[in-house]
Coordinates of C-alpha atoms and ligand atoms in Angstrom, one line a residue:
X1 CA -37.9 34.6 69.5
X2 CA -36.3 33.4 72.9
X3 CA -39.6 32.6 74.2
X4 CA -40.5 30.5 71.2
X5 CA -37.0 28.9 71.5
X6 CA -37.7 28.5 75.2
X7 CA -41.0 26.7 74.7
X8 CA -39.4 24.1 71.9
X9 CA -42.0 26.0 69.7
X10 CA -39.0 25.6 67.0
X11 CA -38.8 21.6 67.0
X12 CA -42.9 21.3 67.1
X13 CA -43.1 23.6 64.1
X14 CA -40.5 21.6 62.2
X15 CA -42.2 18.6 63.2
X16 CA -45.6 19.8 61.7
X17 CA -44.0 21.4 58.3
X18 CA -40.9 19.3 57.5
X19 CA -40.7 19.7 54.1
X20 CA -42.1 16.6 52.5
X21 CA -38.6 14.7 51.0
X22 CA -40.4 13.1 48.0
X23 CA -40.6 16.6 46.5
X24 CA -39.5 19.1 48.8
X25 CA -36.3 20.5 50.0
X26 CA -34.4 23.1 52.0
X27 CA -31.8 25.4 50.2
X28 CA -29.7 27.1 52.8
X29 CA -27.7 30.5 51.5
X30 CA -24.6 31.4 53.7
X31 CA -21.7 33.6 53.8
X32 CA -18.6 34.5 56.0
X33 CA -17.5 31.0 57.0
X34 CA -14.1 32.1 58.8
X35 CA -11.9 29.5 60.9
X36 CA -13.0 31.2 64.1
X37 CA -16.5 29.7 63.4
X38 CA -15.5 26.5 62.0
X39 CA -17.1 24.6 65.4
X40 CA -19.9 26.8 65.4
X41 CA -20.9 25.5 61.8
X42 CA -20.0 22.0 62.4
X43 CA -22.3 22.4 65.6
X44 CA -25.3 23.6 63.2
X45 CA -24.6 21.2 60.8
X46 CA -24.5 17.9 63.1
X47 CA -28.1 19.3 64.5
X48 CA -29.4 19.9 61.0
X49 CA -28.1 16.2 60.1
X50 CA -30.5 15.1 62.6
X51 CA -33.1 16.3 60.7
X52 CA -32.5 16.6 57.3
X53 CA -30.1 14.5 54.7
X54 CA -27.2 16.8 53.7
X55 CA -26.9 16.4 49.8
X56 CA -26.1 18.0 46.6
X57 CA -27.3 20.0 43.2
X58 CA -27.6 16.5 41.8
X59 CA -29.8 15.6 44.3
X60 CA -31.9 18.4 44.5
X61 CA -32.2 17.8 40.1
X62 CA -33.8 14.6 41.2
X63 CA -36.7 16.1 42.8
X64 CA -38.0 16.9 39.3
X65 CA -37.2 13.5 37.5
X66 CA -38.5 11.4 40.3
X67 CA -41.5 9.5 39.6
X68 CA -44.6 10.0 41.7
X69 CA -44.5 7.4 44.3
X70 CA -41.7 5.9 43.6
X71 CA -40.3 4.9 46.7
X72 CA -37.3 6.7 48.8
X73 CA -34.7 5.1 51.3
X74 CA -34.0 8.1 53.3
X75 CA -37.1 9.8 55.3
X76 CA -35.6 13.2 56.1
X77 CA -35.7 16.0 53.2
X78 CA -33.0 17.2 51.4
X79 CA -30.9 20.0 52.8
X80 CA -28.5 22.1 50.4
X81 CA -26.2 24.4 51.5
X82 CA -24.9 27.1 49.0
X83 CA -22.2 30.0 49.9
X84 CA -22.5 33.2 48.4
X85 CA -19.6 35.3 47.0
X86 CA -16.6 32.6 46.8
X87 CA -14.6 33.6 49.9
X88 CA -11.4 32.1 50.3
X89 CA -12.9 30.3 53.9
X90 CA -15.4 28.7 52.2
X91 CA -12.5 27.0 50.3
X92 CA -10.4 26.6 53.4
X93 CA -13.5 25.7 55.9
X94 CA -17.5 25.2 54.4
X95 CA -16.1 22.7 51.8
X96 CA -14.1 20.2 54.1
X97 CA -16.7 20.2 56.8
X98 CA -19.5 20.1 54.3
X99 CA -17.6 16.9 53.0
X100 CA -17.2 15.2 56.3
X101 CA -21.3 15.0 56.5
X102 CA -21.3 13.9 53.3
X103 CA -22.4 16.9 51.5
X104 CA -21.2 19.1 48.6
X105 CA -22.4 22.6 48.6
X106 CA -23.3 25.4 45.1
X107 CA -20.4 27.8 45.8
X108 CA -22.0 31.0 44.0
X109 CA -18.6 32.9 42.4
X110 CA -18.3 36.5 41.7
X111 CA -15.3 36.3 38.6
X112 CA -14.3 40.0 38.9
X113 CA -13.4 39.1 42.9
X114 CA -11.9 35.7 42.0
X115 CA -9.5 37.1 39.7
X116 CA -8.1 39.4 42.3
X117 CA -7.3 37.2 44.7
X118 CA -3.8 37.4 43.8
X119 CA -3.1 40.8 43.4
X120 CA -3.7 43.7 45.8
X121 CA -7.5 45.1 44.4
X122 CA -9.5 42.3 46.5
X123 CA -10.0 44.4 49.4
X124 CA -11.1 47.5 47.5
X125 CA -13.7 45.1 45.2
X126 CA -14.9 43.6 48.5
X127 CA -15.3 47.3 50.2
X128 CA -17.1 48.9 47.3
X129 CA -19.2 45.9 45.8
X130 CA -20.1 43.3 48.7
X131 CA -20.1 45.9 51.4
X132 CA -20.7 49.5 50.4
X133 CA -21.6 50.5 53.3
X134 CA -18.3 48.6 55.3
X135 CA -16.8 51.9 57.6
X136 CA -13.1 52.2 58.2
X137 CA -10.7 49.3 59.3
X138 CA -14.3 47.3 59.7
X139 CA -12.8 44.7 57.2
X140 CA -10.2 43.5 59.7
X141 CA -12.3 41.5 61.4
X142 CA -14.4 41.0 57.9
X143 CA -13.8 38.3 55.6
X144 CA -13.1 39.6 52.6
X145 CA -10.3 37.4 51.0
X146 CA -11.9 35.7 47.7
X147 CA -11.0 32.1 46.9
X148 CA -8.9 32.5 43.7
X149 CA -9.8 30.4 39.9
X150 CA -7.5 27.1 40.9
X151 CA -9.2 26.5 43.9
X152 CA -12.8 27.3 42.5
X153 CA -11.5 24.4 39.7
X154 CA -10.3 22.0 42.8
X155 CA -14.0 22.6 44.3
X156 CA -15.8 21.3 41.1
X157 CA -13.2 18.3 40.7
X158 CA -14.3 17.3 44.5
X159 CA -17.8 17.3 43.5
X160 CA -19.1 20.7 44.8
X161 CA -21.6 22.9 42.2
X162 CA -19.8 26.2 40.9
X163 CA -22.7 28.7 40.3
X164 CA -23.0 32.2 38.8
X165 CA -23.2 35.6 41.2
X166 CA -22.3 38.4 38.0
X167 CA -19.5 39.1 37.0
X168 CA -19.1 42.0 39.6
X169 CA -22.0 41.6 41.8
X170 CA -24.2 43.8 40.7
X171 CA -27.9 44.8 40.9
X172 CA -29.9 43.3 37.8
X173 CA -32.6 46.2 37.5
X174 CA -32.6 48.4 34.7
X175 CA -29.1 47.0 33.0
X176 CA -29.0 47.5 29.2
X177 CA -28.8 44.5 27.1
X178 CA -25.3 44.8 26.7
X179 CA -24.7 44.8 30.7
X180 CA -26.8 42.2 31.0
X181 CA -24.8 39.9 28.8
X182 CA -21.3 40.9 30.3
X183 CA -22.9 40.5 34.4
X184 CA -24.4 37.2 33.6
X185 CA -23.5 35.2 29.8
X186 CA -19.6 36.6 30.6
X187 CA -19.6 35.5 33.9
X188 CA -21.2 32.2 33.5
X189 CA -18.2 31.7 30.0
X190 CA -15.5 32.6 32.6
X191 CA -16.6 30.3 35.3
X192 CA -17.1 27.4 32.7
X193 CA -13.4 28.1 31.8
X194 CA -12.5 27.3 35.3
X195 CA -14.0 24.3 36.1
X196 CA -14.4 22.9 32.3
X197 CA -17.8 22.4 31.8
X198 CA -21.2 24.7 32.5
X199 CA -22.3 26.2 35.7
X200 CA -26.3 25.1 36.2
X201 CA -27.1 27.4 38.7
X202 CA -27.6 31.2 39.2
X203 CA -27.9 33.3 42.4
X204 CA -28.8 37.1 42.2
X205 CA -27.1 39.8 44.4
X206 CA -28.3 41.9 47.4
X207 CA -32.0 41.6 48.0
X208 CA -35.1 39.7 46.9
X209 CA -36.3 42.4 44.6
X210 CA -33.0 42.9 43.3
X211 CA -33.8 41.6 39.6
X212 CA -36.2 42.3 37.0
X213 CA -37.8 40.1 33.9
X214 CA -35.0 41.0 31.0
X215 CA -32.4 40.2 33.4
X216 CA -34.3 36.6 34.6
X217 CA -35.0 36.0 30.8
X218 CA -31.2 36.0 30.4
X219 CA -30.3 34.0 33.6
X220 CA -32.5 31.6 32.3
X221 CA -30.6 31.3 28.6
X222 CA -27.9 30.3 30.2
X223 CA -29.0 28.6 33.8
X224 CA -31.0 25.6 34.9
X225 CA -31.3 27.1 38.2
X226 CA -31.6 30.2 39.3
X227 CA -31.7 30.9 43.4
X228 CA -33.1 34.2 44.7
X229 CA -32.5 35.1 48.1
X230 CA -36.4 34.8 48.9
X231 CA -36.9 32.5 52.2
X232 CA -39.4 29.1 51.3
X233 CA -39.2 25.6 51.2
X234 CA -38.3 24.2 47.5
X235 CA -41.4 22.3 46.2
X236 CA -41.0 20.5 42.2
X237 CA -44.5 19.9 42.4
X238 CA -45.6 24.0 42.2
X239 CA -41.6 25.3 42.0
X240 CA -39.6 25.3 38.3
X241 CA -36.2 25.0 38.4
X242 CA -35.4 28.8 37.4
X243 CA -37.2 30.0 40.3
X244 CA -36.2 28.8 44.0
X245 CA -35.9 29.2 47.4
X246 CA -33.5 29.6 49.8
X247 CA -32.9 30.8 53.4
X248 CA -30.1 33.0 55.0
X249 CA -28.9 30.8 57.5
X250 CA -25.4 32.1 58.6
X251 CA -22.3 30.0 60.1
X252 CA -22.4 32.9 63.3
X253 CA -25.6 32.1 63.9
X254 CA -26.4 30.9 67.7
X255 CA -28.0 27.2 68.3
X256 CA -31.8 29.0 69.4
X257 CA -30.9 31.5 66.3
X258 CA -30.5 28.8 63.6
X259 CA -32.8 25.8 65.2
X260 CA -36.0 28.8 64.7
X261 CA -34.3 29.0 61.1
X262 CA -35.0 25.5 60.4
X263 CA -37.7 25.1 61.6
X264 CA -39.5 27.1 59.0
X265 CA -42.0 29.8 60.7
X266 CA -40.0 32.4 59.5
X267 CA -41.0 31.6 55.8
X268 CA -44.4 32.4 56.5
X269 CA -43.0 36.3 56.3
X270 CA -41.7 35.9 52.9
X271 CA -45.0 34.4 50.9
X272 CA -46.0 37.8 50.2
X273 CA -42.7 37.9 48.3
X274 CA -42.6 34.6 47.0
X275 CA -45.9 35.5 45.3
X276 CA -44.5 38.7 43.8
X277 CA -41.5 37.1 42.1
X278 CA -43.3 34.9 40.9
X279 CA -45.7 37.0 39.0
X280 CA -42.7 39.6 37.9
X281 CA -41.0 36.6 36.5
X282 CA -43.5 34.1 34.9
X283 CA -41.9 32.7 32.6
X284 CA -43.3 33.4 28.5
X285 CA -42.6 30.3 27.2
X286 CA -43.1 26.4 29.4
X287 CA -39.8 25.6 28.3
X288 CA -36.8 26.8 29.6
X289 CA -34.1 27.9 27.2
X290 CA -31.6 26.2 28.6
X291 CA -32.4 22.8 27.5
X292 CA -31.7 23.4 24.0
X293 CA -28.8 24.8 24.5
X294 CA -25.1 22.3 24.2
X295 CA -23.7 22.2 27.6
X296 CA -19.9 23.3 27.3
Ligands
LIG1 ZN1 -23.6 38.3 47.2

């Protein structure tokens, strides 16, 4: 990797494959955003503005409305950031430097961990759902303080996308109806509580494979969008809406460690993947069922 970094290999690749911005776009899944990193992330976002137009879920929607050929002002492709989990620094830090390029990031909220933000049980949520695996006293240097329901509600009113992560971050595989509705139709109900209207998008937890079709199938009944953590470029020509890309780029992430990230060639190991969600979850019917549903 540091001899590609070396060579510039990064920048020519990203050169050759930018994502085309009449119909492409990068979707960017983060973390951990603590205050310790807050120039680090600023530094990866003034490089990525170089190269890409930091923009929004509305803007991203437009891919799929926009008329072929119809003419755009801005050359660079869209670039979206979105923050898994709804920790409290992604309130206090991602948002307000998001902001300052312009931006407004999908903050993917976990209810069950936003609701114990003010009491004592946050810590042991974070320990046994996020981070199972998290040994002793590790969380002091972790950050594992959600952001609570008013400040989820402040981040919608500034213009930022609320989306869907369960209602306790779980695994979607092999969940009985009845679990299915409470992880993802409860969740997205309480989130829409919050902020006072629907939350269009949906991220799963853990790992690509993390999911299977009756879960999707009820994503889809009550999301537009639905985000696995599957590394590719978003493309509305081949790509529906309740099936997209994104790629782990972290706010800890060194410059040569993030510019390879961007430039792409690290996609090229997840097609294989790409092409077996996409045949686990072909959709049954062209239409999605959210459409016909009354947003709240
Ligand atoms: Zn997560």
């Amino acid at each position: 990797m540091q001899a590609a970094v070396a060579g510039h290999a990064d920048e020519l690749f990203l050169q050759f494959h930018k994502p085309d911005p009449r119909s492409q776009a990068l979707v960017v899944a983060m973390h951990e955003t603590p205050a310790n990193l807050e120039s680090s992330l600023r530094a990866q976002l003034d490089w990525a503005s170089k190269h890409f137009r930091i923009g929004t879920l509305d803007d991203l929607a437009e891919l799929w409305t926009r008329r072929n050929g119809e003419a755009i002002a801005d050359r660079r492709p869209l670039l979206l950031f979105t923050f898994d989990d709804g920790r409290e620094s992604n309130y206090t830090i991602a948002a307000p430097v998001l902001e300052s390029f312009g931006g407004r990031g999908v903050f993917f909220i976990v209810p069950g961990f936003a609701e114990d933000a003010l009491t004592d049980h946050s810590l042991s949520f974070y320990r046994s759902r996020f981070n199972p695996d998290c040994g002793p006293n590790r969380e002091v240097c972790e950050d594992w303080r959600p952001m609570n329901p008013a400040q989820i509600a402040d981040l919608a009113n500034r213009g930022h996308s609320i989306g869907n992560h369960t209602s306790t971050h779980r695994r979607l595989q092999n969940l009985s109806p009845a679990e299915l509705e409470f992880e993802i139709g409860d969740s997205a109900r309480r989130l829409a509580s919050w902020i006072g209207k629907a939350a269009d998008a949906f991220a799963w937890t853990f790992s690509w494979d993390a999911i299977d079709k009756d879960a999707w199938e009820v994503v889809r009944r009550y999301h537009r969008f639905c985000f696995a953590p599957c590394a590719g470029v978003v493309d509305a020509s081949s790509d529906d809406p309740s099936l997209l890309w994104r790629r782990e780029i972290e706010a800890r992430y060194s410059p040569p460690e993030y510019r390879l990230c961007y430039s792409g060639l690290m996609d090229l190991w997840w097609a294989g993947r790409r092409k077996q969600l996409r045949r686990m979850l072909k959709p049954t019917s062209g239409i999605p069922e959210w459409s016909s549903r009354t947003k709240a």
